């Protein structure tokens, strides 16, 4: 039989010969394409020869991802067959370790594909995602519902106390056993089949929701015909709107889509009330506009199916099932936290509304404030009260300088250093940058990519992900490849990429996640993850350094003069920094409540209208009508897209921890105290999920967290 290499060589030679001879038959182009296809090698199926074995992003196609994923599935099936047919008695090594490493090839493909599908989405990628979703769901169920595999796992779990396992190994056994139990391993065959169908349908609906939202965010436009309608916007915001219009074939006009970097400046600074209203409704109503990307029915179905799945697993509602493995444990504990903050937050928001009314009177408006007035007049009120103009501060927040501040904090706290390797590292996006991250002992710790600018195909928001998680191979730690993905304000014709306060905090936040990924040091995949309501602690605590004077001295330089941030401007910021926290806290809590309210239902009406449900629940709680939830149900990716389902409260739960945790530094009088930093690294950043979250926090802090620091930080308590 002719070898593949010979076939490729011969085909390429024939194609090259015909082209050189100037042949112009109809088959030439087709033959050339076939030759190129045959010469193409799927780099996901061979060992990477790139620097640090990073994948060849620019050479991979949707077909490659599909092939590598299917190969990975088959490889895992082979590994599981080897486990289940092993005649030897089940042991930690031949069952647990073998299972933990069985998805190595599959995860290599998925850890490359999914970050790109979220940040560089194309129709090909979206189609592949739809194709793979039910396949992967079925494969996961095949693994988790394999009775012989579960029998062996259970045998090791039951015998754990009589074996000599260290702490990490015991946690791995516990995690794997619980994962099987929570995935239906103990159900009857009939119930397992029902669960399979539910899992597949939920996975497909979540995917459809996410794709609808991506489209609605990037392709919902508000178009402006007259420059005078943009009064109040900076020239850079106007220039970006003009560039967006030109890209959409509307040269001479100005367009805004629903990426925050595009629409937020309108809501915060534009004097044109009617334009603010249009943008406000376009943003809030994504996914509920009665078009082909309407997600109202999808959301209602997801709520219903999640409840069915929870009841099948023996829980009274979806929230109870999900929280069973979280720090919070029960819905009651979540509501207890939210309720403690809700009343003072609403009170503060109503005080802010009084200020807004006063500002509106100055414009001759005697009507009640509306949602599209809140950000604009709140900004004016803040200026009036504190003589603070955020746009002036932004002139000192150029993105590359901010990144220097981010790196500076990591160096002062943990001794990390960064060497840029953008020119040498494989690129998945032209504007992304890459760094080697070195530990204080000069050993390579991780690879870091930053991807900071909005573009078509990038979903809204900001996140941290990995192209390769930290692993061990043959007792050698393999460094992770971590990426921060954001949609920061890009440069304009006359200004570099100057950032808002919120954007700077986001950069520090996402890098906190990156630090967690850099420093994780576990030997097994199954103990790498922490609880969902703990995961935001490393990111949120890192925000606390962003506007500390010692850090601002490093990075806050005026983009024209290079002068440092004036002390008087910093003093104005400090005085004004808590203003608007009523609004910010209420909009966040509102979304958290709705997420929980939908998932504590024990009976879902057939005609559930998720938008009316949201309005009713929040009205009953006394939300000021001018405030919408940070995300309305049909654009609430955290809960409807999966990941943070019955878990959006996690940010405020973790904020209790991060606010109290930062106090540990402040109590020493040194925000870079090395003893505290070392404890944080040792007990929070390094151990993955070897301990539960509250144990890790107590190990670091020496006590349970208290809520008082959070309330003070948000200006909700003196």
PDB file of C-alpha atoms in Angstrom, residues 36-189:
ATOM      1  CA  UNK A  36      -2.313  21.997  -0.518  1.00  0.00           C
ATOM      2  CA  UNK A  37      -4.903  20.168   1.548  1.00  0.00           C
ATOM      3  CA  UNK A  38      -2.869  16.971   1.485  1.00  0.00           C
ATOM      4  CA  UNK A  39       0.315  18.837   2.382  1.00  0.00           C
ATOM      5  CA  UNK A  40      -1.411  20.516   5.310  1.00  0.00           C
ATOM      6  CA  UNK A  41      -0.633  18.850   8.612  1.00  0.00           C
ATOM      7  CA  UNK A  42      -2.811  19.121  11.680  1.00  0.00           C
ATOM      8  CA  UNK A  43      -0.356  20.471  14.234  1.00  0.00           C
ATOM      9  CA  UNK A  44      -2.684  19.516  17.107  1.00  0.00           C
ATOM     10  CA  UNK A  45      -1.899  15.873  16.357  1.00  0.00           C
ATOM     11  CA  UNK A  46       1.870  16.209  16.613  1.00  0.00           C
ATOM     12  CA  UNK A  47       4.152  17.601  19.277  1.00  0.00           C
ATOM     13  CA  UNK A  48       4.479  21.361  18.914  1.00  0.00           C
ATOM     14  CA  UNK A  49       7.928  22.540  17.846  1.00  0.00           C
ATOM     15  CA  UNK A  50       7.146  26.174  18.647  1.00  0.00           C
ATOM     16  CA  UNK A  51       8.715  28.169  21.450  1.00  0.00           C
ATOM     17  CA  UNK A  52       7.448  26.714  24.748  1.00  0.00           C
ATOM     18  CA  UNK A  53       5.365  24.239  22.712  1.00  0.00           C
ATOM     19  CA  UNK A  54       2.662  26.872  22.128  1.00  0.00           C
ATOM     20  CA  UNK A  55       0.188  25.813  19.461  1.00  0.00           C
ATOM     21  CA  UNK A  56       0.422  27.114  15.878  1.00  0.00           C
ATOM     22  CA  UNK A  57      -2.747  29.199  16.034  1.00  0.00           C
ATOM     23  CA  UNK A  58      -2.303  30.739  12.579  1.00  0.00           C
ATOM     24  CA  UNK A  59      -2.022  27.340  10.893  1.00  0.00           C
ATOM     25  CA  UNK A  60      -5.044  25.691  12.489  1.00  0.00           C
ATOM     26  CA  UNK A  61      -8.389  25.429  10.737  1.00  0.00           C
ATOM     27  CA  UNK A  62     -11.880  24.488  11.895  1.00  0.00           C
ATOM     28  CA  UNK A  63     -11.298  21.100  10.262  1.00  0.00           C
ATOM     29  CA  UNK A  64      -8.155  20.651  12.360  1.00  0.00           C
ATOM     30  CA  UNK A  65     -10.045  21.355  15.567  1.00  0.00           C
ATOM     31  CA  UNK A  66     -12.774  18.933  14.593  1.00  0.00           C
ATOM     32  CA  UNK A  67     -10.287  16.200  13.720  1.00  0.00           C
ATOM     33  CA  UNK A  68      -8.226  16.717  16.882  1.00  0.00           C
ATOM     34  CA  UNK A  69     -11.344  16.725  19.042  1.00  0.00           C
ATOM     35  CA  UNK A  70     -12.619  13.479  17.542  1.00  0.00           C
ATOM     36  CA  UNK A  71      -9.166  11.903  17.911  1.00  0.00           C
ATOM     37  CA  UNK A  72      -9.080  13.110  21.516  1.00  0.00           C
ATOM     38  CA  UNK A  73     -12.452  11.521  22.203  1.00  0.00           C
ATOM     39  CA  UNK A  74     -11.269   8.203  20.773  1.00  0.00           C
ATOM     40  CA  UNK A  75      -8.027   8.389  22.765  1.00  0.00           C
ATOM     41  CA  UNK A  76      -9.992   8.889  25.965  1.00  0.00           C
ATOM     42  CA  UNK A  77     -12.306   6.009  25.099  1.00  0.00           C
ATOM     43  CA  UNK A  78      -9.257   3.788  24.565  1.00  0.00           C
ATOM     44  CA  UNK A  79      -7.819   4.861  27.922  1.00  0.00           C
ATOM     45  CA  UNK A  80     -11.101   4.109  29.674  1.00  0.00           C
ATOM     46  CA  UNK A  81     -11.341   0.701  28.008  1.00  0.00           C
ATOM     47  CA  UNK A  82      -7.877  -0.047  29.326  1.00  0.00           C
ATOM     48  CA  UNK A  83      -8.996   0.943  32.835  1.00  0.00           C
ATOM     49  CA  UNK A  84     -12.232  -1.051  32.805  1.00  0.00           C
ATOM     50  CA  UNK A  85     -10.673  -4.189  31.291  1.00  0.00           C
ATOM     51  CA  UNK A  86      -7.696  -4.194  33.642  1.00  0.00           C
ATOM     52  CA  UNK A  87      -7.782  -7.546  35.464  1.00  0.00           C
ATOM     53  CA  UNK A  88      -5.908  -6.113  38.442  1.00  0.00           C
ATOM     54  CA  UNK A  89      -7.854  -4.805  41.436  1.00  0.00           C
ATOM     55  CA  UNK A  90      -8.690  -1.089  41.278  1.00  0.00           C
ATOM     56  CA  UNK A  91      -5.943   1.126  42.723  1.00  0.00           C
ATOM     57  CA  UNK A  92      -5.213   4.828  42.875  1.00  0.00           C
ATOM     58  CA  UNK A  93      -2.685   4.525  40.038  1.00  0.00           C
ATOM     59  CA  UNK A  94      -4.464   2.126  37.651  1.00  0.00           C
ATOM     60  CA  UNK A  95      -7.883   3.770  38.012  1.00  0.00           C
ATOM     61  CA  UNK A  96      -7.812   7.312  39.416  1.00  0.00           C
ATOM     62  CA  UNK A  97      -4.541   8.554  37.923  1.00  0.00           C
ATOM     63  CA  UNK A  98      -5.263   6.789  34.634  1.00  0.00           C
ATOM     64  CA  UNK A  99      -8.701   8.416  34.439  1.00  0.00           C
ATOM     65  CA  UNK A 100      -7.348  11.847  35.419  1.00  0.00           C
ATOM     66  CA  UNK A 101      -4.893  11.745  32.517  1.00  0.00           C
ATOM     67  CA  UNK A 102      -7.234  10.149  29.996  1.00  0.00           C
ATOM     68  CA  UNK A 103      -8.424  13.402  28.401  1.00  0.00           C
ATOM     69  CA  UNK A 104      -5.003  14.879  27.708  1.00  0.00           C
ATOM     70  CA  UNK A 105      -5.331  14.868  23.901  1.00  0.00           C
ATOM     71  CA  UNK A 106      -8.951  16.002  23.996  1.00  0.00           C
ATOM     72  CA  UNK A 107      -8.192  18.934  26.294  1.00  0.00           C
ATOM     73  CA  UNK A 108      -5.301  20.011  24.076  1.00  0.00           C
ATOM     74  CA  UNK A 109      -7.761  20.554  21.251  1.00  0.00           C
ATOM     75  CA  UNK A 110     -10.530  22.138  23.319  1.00  0.00           C
ATOM     76  CA  UNK A 111      -8.223  24.430  25.292  1.00  0.00           C
ATOM     77  CA  UNK A 112      -7.060  25.858  21.980  1.00  0.00           C
ATOM     78  CA  UNK A 113     -10.392  25.962  20.176  1.00  0.00           C
ATOM     79  CA  UNK A 114     -12.727  27.462  22.785  1.00  0.00           C
ATOM     80  CA  UNK A 115     -10.624  30.533  23.680  1.00  0.00           C
ATOM     81  CA  UNK A 116     -10.420  31.351  19.974  1.00  0.00           C
ATOM     82  CA  UNK A 117     -14.109  30.658  19.369  1.00  0.00           C
ATOM     83  CA  UNK A 118     -14.861  33.271  22.034  1.00  0.00           C
ATOM     84  CA  UNK A 119     -12.343  35.884  20.928  1.00  0.00           C
ATOM     85  CA  UNK A 120     -11.998  35.290  17.158  1.00  0.00           C
ATOM     86  CA  UNK A 121     -15.374  33.798  16.345  1.00  0.00           C
ATOM     87  CA  UNK A 122     -16.168  33.064  12.705  1.00  0.00           C
ATOM     88  CA  UNK A 123     -19.156  31.373  11.126  1.00  0.00           C
ATOM     89  CA  UNK A 124     -16.997  28.273  10.633  1.00  0.00           C
ATOM     90  CA  UNK A 125     -16.095  28.231  14.310  1.00  0.00           C
ATOM     91  CA  UNK A 126     -19.689  28.801  15.383  1.00  0.00           C
ATOM     92  CA  UNK A 127     -20.877  25.976  13.154  1.00  0.00           C
ATOM     93  CA  UNK A 128     -18.213  23.686  14.589  1.00  0.00           C
ATOM     94  CA  UNK A 129     -19.194  24.657  18.123  1.00  0.00           C
ATOM     95  CA  UNK A 130     -22.793  23.659  17.338  1.00  0.00           C
ATOM     96  CA  UNK A 131     -21.606  20.370  15.857  1.00  0.00           C
ATOM     97  CA  UNK A 132     -19.296  19.524  18.756  1.00  0.00           C
ATOM     98  CA  UNK A 133     -21.595  20.528  21.604  1.00  0.00           C
ATOM     99  CA  UNK A 134     -23.901  17.465  21.506  1.00  0.00           C
ATOM    100  CA  UNK A 135     -20.959  15.169  20.701  1.00  0.00           C
ATOM    101  CA  UNK A 136     -18.994  16.342  23.725  1.00  0.00           C
ATOM    102  CA  UNK A 137     -22.053  16.251  25.963  1.00  0.00           C
ATOM    103  CA  UNK A 138     -22.757  12.641  24.926  1.00  0.00           C
ATOM    104  CA  UNK A 139     -19.110  11.681  25.372  1.00  0.00           C
ATOM    105  CA  UNK A 140     -19.000  13.156  28.875  1.00  0.00           C
ATOM    106  CA  UNK A 141     -22.149  11.237  29.763  1.00  0.00           C
ATOM    107  CA  UNK A 142     -20.630   8.051  28.343  1.00  0.00           C
ATOM    108  CA  UNK A 143     -17.677   8.473  30.696  1.00  0.00           C
ATOM    109  CA  UNK A 144     -19.624   9.528  33.772  1.00  0.00           C
ATOM    110  CA  UNK A 145     -22.307   6.858  33.341  1.00  0.00           C
ATOM    111  CA  UNK A 146     -19.959   3.980  32.575  1.00  0.00           C
ATOM    112  CA  UNK A 147     -20.964   1.435  35.243  1.00  0.00           C
ATOM    113  CA  UNK A 148     -17.724  -0.564  35.225  1.00  0.00           C
ATOM    114  CA  UNK A 149     -15.631   2.598  35.425  1.00  0.00           C
ATOM    115  CA  UNK A 150     -17.727   3.893  38.312  1.00  0.00           C
ATOM    116  CA  UNK A 151     -17.423   0.530  40.072  1.00  0.00           C
ATOM    117  CA  UNK A 152     -13.642   0.812  40.010  1.00  0.00           C
ATOM    118  CA  UNK A 153     -13.685   4.478  41.096  1.00  0.00           C
ATOM    119  CA  UNK A 154     -16.032   3.637  43.958  1.00  0.00           C
ATOM    120  CA  UNK A 155     -13.815   0.770  45.045  1.00  0.00           C
ATOM    121  CA  UNK A 156     -10.825   3.097  45.390  1.00  0.00           C
ATOM    122  CA  UNK A 157     -13.003   5.701  47.137  1.00  0.00           C
ATOM    123  CA  UNK A 158     -14.393   3.166  49.624  1.00  0.00           C
ATOM    124  CA  UNK A 159     -10.900   1.818  50.364  1.00  0.00           C
ATOM    125  CA  UNK A 160      -9.261   5.252  50.648  1.00  0.00           C
ATOM    126  CA  UNK A 161      -8.774   5.192  54.420  1.00  0.00           C
ATOM    127  CA  UNK A 162      -6.743   1.990  54.252  1.00  0.00           C
ATOM    128  CA  UNK A 163      -4.344   3.249  51.593  1.00  0.00           C
ATOM    129  CA  UNK A 164      -1.395   5.588  51.938  1.00  0.00           C
ATOM    130  CA  UNK A 165      -2.504   8.593  49.927  1.00  0.00           C
ATOM    131  CA  UNK A 166      -1.276  12.117  50.511  1.00  0.00           C
ATOM    132  CA  UNK A 167      -3.632  15.086  50.853  1.00  0.00           C
ATOM    133  CA  UNK A 168      -3.695  15.935  47.140  1.00  0.00           C
ATOM    134  CA  UNK A 169      -4.288  12.326  46.146  1.00  0.00           C
ATOM    135  CA  UNK A 170      -7.162  11.937  48.615  1.00  0.00           C
ATOM    136  CA  UNK A 171      -8.752  15.109  47.254  1.00  0.00           C
ATOM    137  CA  UNK A 172      -8.444  13.769  43.718  1.00  0.00           C
ATOM    138  CA  UNK A 173     -10.238  10.541  44.668  1.00  0.00           C
ATOM    139  CA  UNK A 174     -12.995  12.484  46.438  1.00  0.00           C
ATOM    140  CA  UNK A 175     -13.447  14.891  43.525  1.00  0.00           C
ATOM    141  CA  UNK A 176     -13.655  12.156  40.909  1.00  0.00           C
ATOM    142  CA  UNK A 177     -16.086  10.094  42.947  1.00  0.00           C
ATOM    143  CA  UNK A 178     -18.318  13.119  43.576  1.00  0.00           C
ATOM    144  CA  UNK A 179     -18.194  14.066  39.915  1.00  0.00           C
ATOM    145  CA  UNK A 180     -19.519  10.622  38.980  1.00  0.00           C
ATOM    146  CA  UNK A 181     -22.256  10.791  41.606  1.00  0.00           C
ATOM    147  CA  UNK A 182     -23.276  14.310  40.535  1.00  0.00           C
ATOM    148  CA  UNK A 183     -23.305  13.238  36.895  1.00  0.00           C
ATOM    149  CA  UNK A 184     -25.854  10.483  37.423  1.00  0.00           C
ATOM    150  CA  UNK A 185     -23.698   7.396  37.955  1.00  0.00           C
ATOM    151  CA  UNK A 186     -26.081   6.166  40.662  1.00  0.00           C
ATOM    152  CA  UNK A 187     -29.224   6.618  38.548  1.00  0.00           C
ATOM    153  CA  UNK A 188     -31.126   3.802  36.898  1.00  0.00           C
ATOM    154  CA  UNK A 189     -30.498   3.133  33.217  1.00  0.00           C
TER     155      UNK A 189
END
